[in-house]
XYZ file of N, CA, C and O in Angstrom:
424
model
N 89.396 108.022 152.279
C 90.483 107.195 151.691
C 90.216 106.902 150.339
O 89.082 106.568 149.955
N 91.220 106.947 149.450
C 91.028 106.670 148.033
C 91.565 105.263 147.686
O 92.265 104.730 148.392
N 91.052 104.762 146.591
C 91.447 103.480 146.135
C 92.350 103.612 144.840
O 92.011 104.314 144.000
N 93.438 102.928 144.820
C 94.308 102.914 143.703
C 94.600 101.463 143.121
O 94.935 100.619 143.846
N 94.377 101.404 141.781
C 94.623 100.104 141.189
C 96.129 100.170 140.636
O 96.530 101.024 139.923
N 96.838 99.106 141.117
C 98.242 99.035 140.763
C 98.391 97.822 139.831
O 97.952 96.708 140.157
N 98.990 97.957 138.639
C 99.209 96.820 137.702
C 100.853 96.783 137.690
O 101.539 97.640 137.382
N 101.176 95.525 138.142
C 102.611 95.146 138.127
C 102.967 94.558 136.729
O 102.223 93.679 136.200
N 103.966 95.064 136.019
C 104.280 94.793 134.680
C 105.762 94.272 134.460
O 106.585 94.508 135.333
N 105.910 93.701 133.434
C 107.326 93.273 132.832
C 107.990 92.266 133.875
O 109.011 92.586 134.368
N 107.216 91.193 134.092
C 107.723 90.255 135.093
C 108.882 89.425 134.468
O 108.909 89.143 133.325
N 109.825 89.105 135.342
C 110.912 88.200 134.996
C 110.449 86.766 135.255
O 110.778 86.166 136.066
N 109.820 86.270 134.198
C 109.229 84.940 134.245
C 110.398 83.852 134.493
O 111.388 83.904 133.947
N 109.985 82.924 135.317
C 110.950 81.866 135.655
C 112.045 82.191 136.681
O 112.994 81.469 136.749
N 111.983 83.424 137.225
C 112.989 83.797 138.081
C 112.611 84.041 139.569
O 113.164 84.926 140.220
N 111.546 83.479 139.982
C 111.065 83.601 141.338
C 111.666 82.567 142.285
O 111.423 81.502 142.171
N 112.297 83.095 143.361
C 112.792 82.123 144.415
C 111.861 82.251 145.618
O 111.084 83.224 145.867
N 111.923 81.301 146.397
C 111.100 81.055 147.573
C 111.245 82.230 148.507
O 110.314 82.769 149.104
N 112.421 82.754 148.715
C 112.875 83.804 149.679
C 112.086 85.111 149.210
O 111.395 85.822 150.016
N 112.150 85.444 147.919
C 111.448 86.720 147.375
C 109.974 86.560 147.590
O 109.290 87.527 147.962
N 109.362 85.437 147.164
C 108.076 85.235 147.315
C 107.577 85.381 148.812
O 106.536 86.067 149.073
N 108.240 84.792 149.728
C 107.931 85.003 151.190
C 108.080 86.446 151.630
O 107.236 86.920 152.345
N 109.032 87.195 151.139
C 109.070 88.581 151.381
C 107.826 89.443 150.837
O 107.378 90.257 151.465
N 107.568 89.071 149.648
C 106.341 89.673 149.036
C 105.044 89.402 149.817
O 104.246 90.325 150.095
N 104.882 88.081 150.146
C 103.725 87.673 150.987
C 103.631 88.418 152.330
O 102.629 88.924 152.763
N 104.798 88.565 152.981
C 104.862 89.302 154.242
C 104.414 90.786 154.059
O 103.721 91.257 154.860
N 104.864 91.315 152.982
C 104.535 92.801 152.685
C 103.029 92.835 152.517
O 102.383 93.707 152.979
N 102.452 91.900 151.749
C 100.947 91.869 151.447
C 100.211 91.731 152.879
O 99.175 92.368 153.137
N 100.743 90.758 153.776
C 100.215 90.602 155.024
C 100.126 91.913 155.791
O 99.272 92.249 156.508
N 101.320 92.564 155.809
C 101.390 93.923 156.572
C 100.389 94.846 155.947
O 99.709 95.596 156.768
N 100.239 94.952 154.747
C 99.393 95.952 153.998
C 97.973 95.579 154.464
O 97.180 96.432 154.827
N 97.600 94.233 154.462
C 96.253 93.833 154.887
C 95.906 94.149 156.316
O 94.903 94.608 156.624
N 96.896 93.920 157.186
C 96.709 94.199 158.622
C 96.549 95.672 158.838
O 95.819 96.027 159.782
N 97.197 96.481 158.085
C 97.122 98.006 158.141
C 95.751 98.619 157.479
O 95.558 99.674 157.562
N 95.012 97.637 156.876
C 93.856 98.179 156.151
C 94.143 98.870 154.860
O 93.383 99.636 154.450
N 95.323 98.639 154.347
C 95.723 99.225 153.099
C 95.546 98.426 151.826
O 95.628 98.949 150.682
N 95.230 97.117 151.941
C 95.119 96.179 150.832
C 93.751 95.751 150.740
O 93.171 95.215 151.605
N 93.096 95.974 149.628
C 91.745 95.533 149.296
C 91.771 94.198 148.647
O 91.073 93.300 149.080
N 92.619 94.037 147.636
C 92.700 92.772 146.881
C 94.141 92.734 146.226
O 94.639 93.858 145.872
N 94.612 91.463 145.993
C 95.850 91.376 145.147
C 95.829 90.032 144.592
O 95.244 89.067 145.091
N 96.589 89.930 143.447
C 96.862 88.683 142.844
C 97.465 88.814 141.454
O 97.406 89.923 140.822
N 97.824 87.659 140.864
C 98.358 87.713 139.576
C 97.323 87.516 138.510
O 96.228 87.005 138.829
N 97.537 87.919 137.388
C 96.574 87.715 136.309
C 96.846 86.289 135.723
O 98.024 85.718 135.796
N 95.844 85.669 135.255
C 95.817 84.248 134.810
C 96.936 84.094 133.704
O 97.466 83.019 133.462
N 97.211 85.109 132.873
C 98.223 85.097 131.799
C 99.592 84.934 132.316
O 100.528 84.831 131.510
N 99.820 84.989 133.667
C 101.066 84.881 134.249
C 102.068 85.855 133.850
O 103.364 85.706 133.869
N 101.673 87.065 133.434
C 102.631 88.169 132.986
C 102.525 89.395 133.842
O 103.415 90.120 133.893
N 101.442 89.620 134.620
C 101.237 90.805 135.330
C 100.517 90.432 136.564
O 99.992 89.326 136.840
N 100.538 91.403 137.582
C 99.860 91.271 138.803
C 99.138 92.535 139.117
O 99.247 93.492 138.467
N 98.128 92.424 140.108
C 97.399 93.641 140.382
C 97.165 93.723 141.899
O 97.008 92.735 142.604
N 97.141 95.062 142.324
C 96.691 95.238 143.721
C 95.724 96.352 143.696
O 95.805 97.272 142.830
N 94.862 96.408 144.614
C 94.017 97.648 144.862
C 94.317 98.091 146.299
O 94.088 97.153 147.252
N 94.958 99.154 146.386
C 95.355 99.847 147.617
C 94.391 100.809 148.166
O 93.793 101.538 147.381
N 94.234 101.078 149.426
C 93.445 102.021 150.043
C 94.338 102.982 150.730
O 95.077 102.622 151.667
N 94.473 104.208 150.242
C 95.533 105.192 150.617
C 94.963 106.537 150.811
O 93.956 106.859 150.174
N 95.688 107.343 151.462
C 95.328 108.754 151.563
C 95.532 109.584 150.279
O 94.744 110.434 149.887
N 96.533 109.122 149.553
C 96.757 109.929 148.305
C 97.720 109.090 147.338
O 98.207 108.043 147.826
N 98.054 109.569 146.227
C 98.851 108.923 145.252
C 100.264 108.654 145.821
O 100.988 107.644 145.501
N 100.845 109.576 146.573
C 102.177 109.516 147.068
C 102.287 108.359 148.043
O 103.248 107.593 148.036
N 101.239 108.083 148.848
C 101.219 106.935 149.830
C 101.166 105.717 148.993
O 101.822 104.655 149.199
N 100.363 105.609 147.937
C 100.201 104.464 146.982
C 101.541 104.160 146.381
O 101.993 103.051 146.405
N 102.283 105.138 145.892
C 103.585 104.847 145.300
C 104.535 104.332 146.250
O 105.272 103.413 145.991
N 104.573 104.949 147.545
C 105.474 104.494 148.527
C 105.182 102.987 148.886
O 106.158 102.197 149.086
N 103.931 102.599 148.928
C 103.564 101.260 149.382
C 104.001 100.254 148.156
O 104.595 99.274 148.487
N 103.874 100.711 146.956
C 104.254 99.867 145.895
C 105.786 99.706 145.768
O 106.289 98.613 145.611
N 106.432 100.905 145.994
C 107.874 100.753 145.888
C 108.543 100.135 147.097
O 109.831 99.708 147.026
N 107.798 99.797 148.129
C 108.354 99.080 149.290
C 108.097 97.565 149.138
O 108.499 96.777 149.937
N 107.338 97.194 148.044
C 107.124 95.778 147.744
C 108.395 95.107 147.253
O 108.952 95.534 146.343
N 108.727 94.031 147.929
C 109.981 93.372 147.470
C 109.929 92.941 145.992
O 111.006 92.962 145.320
N 108.740 92.629 145.475
C 108.674 92.252 143.970
C 109.067 93.454 143.167
O 109.637 93.303 142.100
N 108.762 94.671 143.539
C 109.245 95.854 142.820
C 110.604 96.328 143.161
O 111.441 96.573 142.307
N 111.004 96.206 144.469
C 112.407 96.601 144.833
C 113.429 95.725 144.230
O 114.498 96.151 143.837
N 113.102 94.457 144.086
C 114.103 93.561 143.491
C 113.885 93.333 142.008
O 114.526 92.423 141.364
N 113.040 94.112 141.397
C 112.791 94.173 139.954
C 112.224 92.737 139.358
O 112.478 92.373 138.235
N 111.466 92.083 140.359
C 110.730 90.911 139.725
C 109.684 91.410 138.768
O 109.481 90.795 137.745
N 109.072 92.457 139.158
C 108.261 93.181 138.235
C 109.055 94.501 137.965
O 109.311 95.339 138.833
N 109.392 94.737 136.725
C 110.207 95.837 136.341
C 109.508 97.223 136.317
O 110.158 98.203 136.590
N 108.244 97.223 136.029
C 107.495 98.431 136.056
C 106.119 98.245 136.690
O 105.667 97.120 136.869
N 105.485 99.384 136.881
C 104.152 99.313 137.380
C 103.311 100.627 137.033
O 104.038 101.578 136.565
N 102.108 100.517 136.977
C 101.194 101.644 136.720
C 100.224 101.698 137.855
O 99.677 100.772 138.372
N 99.931 103.073 138.299
C 99.033 103.213 139.280
C 97.889 104.249 138.730
O 98.195 105.239 138.103
N 96.662 103.823 138.998
C 95.497 104.701 138.698
C 94.551 104.774 139.797
O 94.226 103.744 140.433
N 94.039 106.002 140.069
C 93.102 106.128 141.166
C 91.741 105.608 140.670
O 91.337 106.019 139.469
N 91.095 104.861 141.347
C 89.770 104.278 140.999
C 88.672 105.197 141.579
O 88.667 105.449 142.780
N 87.738 105.548 140.730
C 86.425 106.078 141.259
C 85.421 105.031 141.346
O 85.084 104.418 140.373
N 85.100 104.642 142.620
C 84.292 103.566 142.805
C 82.792 103.869 142.415
O 82.241 104.786 142.791
N 82.210 103.018 141.498
C 80.795 103.133 141.197
C 80.056 101.981 141.879
O 80.383 100.896 141.904
N 78.874 102.431 142.490
C 78.085 101.514 143.211
C 76.699 102.014 143.458
O 76.320 103.121 142.993
N 75.816 101.296 144.054
C 74.406 101.580 144.214
C 74.320 102.875 145.042
O 73.511 103.795 144.755
N 75.118 102.992 146.000
C 75.254 104.247 146.923
C 75.353 105.530 146.149
O 74.741 106.572 146.459
N 76.222 105.635 145.092
C 76.325 106.726 144.306
C 75.763 106.648 142.961
O 76.161 107.354 142.072
N 74.711 105.852 142.882
C 73.971 105.681 141.668
C 74.803 105.386 140.471
O 74.604 105.938 139.311
N 75.894 104.491 140.624
C 76.774 104.100 139.600
C 77.400 105.255 138.854
O 77.650 105.154 137.697
N 77.637 106.326 139.594
C 78.405 107.523 139.036
C 77.465 108.309 137.895
O 78.076 109.064 137.207
N 76.179 108.018 137.916
C 75.334 108.725 136.975
C 75.432 110.233 137.091
O 75.343 110.986 136.021
N 75.664 110.768 138.186
C 75.702 112.234 138.448
C 77.076 112.796 138.570
O 77.277 113.916 138.941
N 78.079 111.799 138.404
C 79.426 112.318 138.685
C 79.866 113.160 137.492
O 79.505 112.926 136.336
N 80.588 114.264 137.713
C 81.102 115.145 136.776
C 81.845 114.497 135.632
O 81.738 114.862 134.387
N 82.614 113.476 135.896
C 83.421 112.778 134.874
C 82.453 112.048 134.020
O 82.581 112.113 132.767
N 81.461 111.368 134.513
C 80.417 110.691 133.762
C 79.641 111.683 132.843
O 79.499 111.508 131.713
N 79.111 112.749 133.441
C 78.324 113.675 132.685
C 79.171 114.418 131.610
O 78.693 114.747 130.539
N 80.438 114.633 131.983
C 81.223 115.348 131.079
C 81.646 114.538 129.747
O 82.024 114.988 128.712
N 81.450 113.179 129.880
C 81.794 112.285 128.874
C 80.555 111.977 127.982
O 80.597 111.332 126.918
N 79.294 112.539 128.467
C 78.167 112.261 127.621
C 78.025 113.026 126.320
O 78.458 114.264 126.331
N 77.598 112.383 125.286
C 77.347 113.182 124.032
C 76.214 114.098 124.187
O 75.146 113.585 124.695
N 76.293 115.193 123.789
C 75.148 116.175 123.899
C 74.552 116.427 122.573
O 75.118 116.515 121.430
């Protein structure tokens, strides 16, 4: 399973009603129960939000984002999705990853 970082953008500030918020929270609960949501939350600047999704591929990630009531109802007008290459102790912080080695100055 791959991880995808979703940035929700262009928020309609001051236009959140309780019903839409509840629908969004239920969507997040569903994703969490299904093992598809790693983390979610708004940025402190109150302009954007973020999700990290665990999906089979980019198409699944897009489908999950586009089924979010915040996106469907244009509370966030746009979003960006990027696949995350996880760096950790287990993979030596990507020191031997082709993307890392390809970026090294020779």
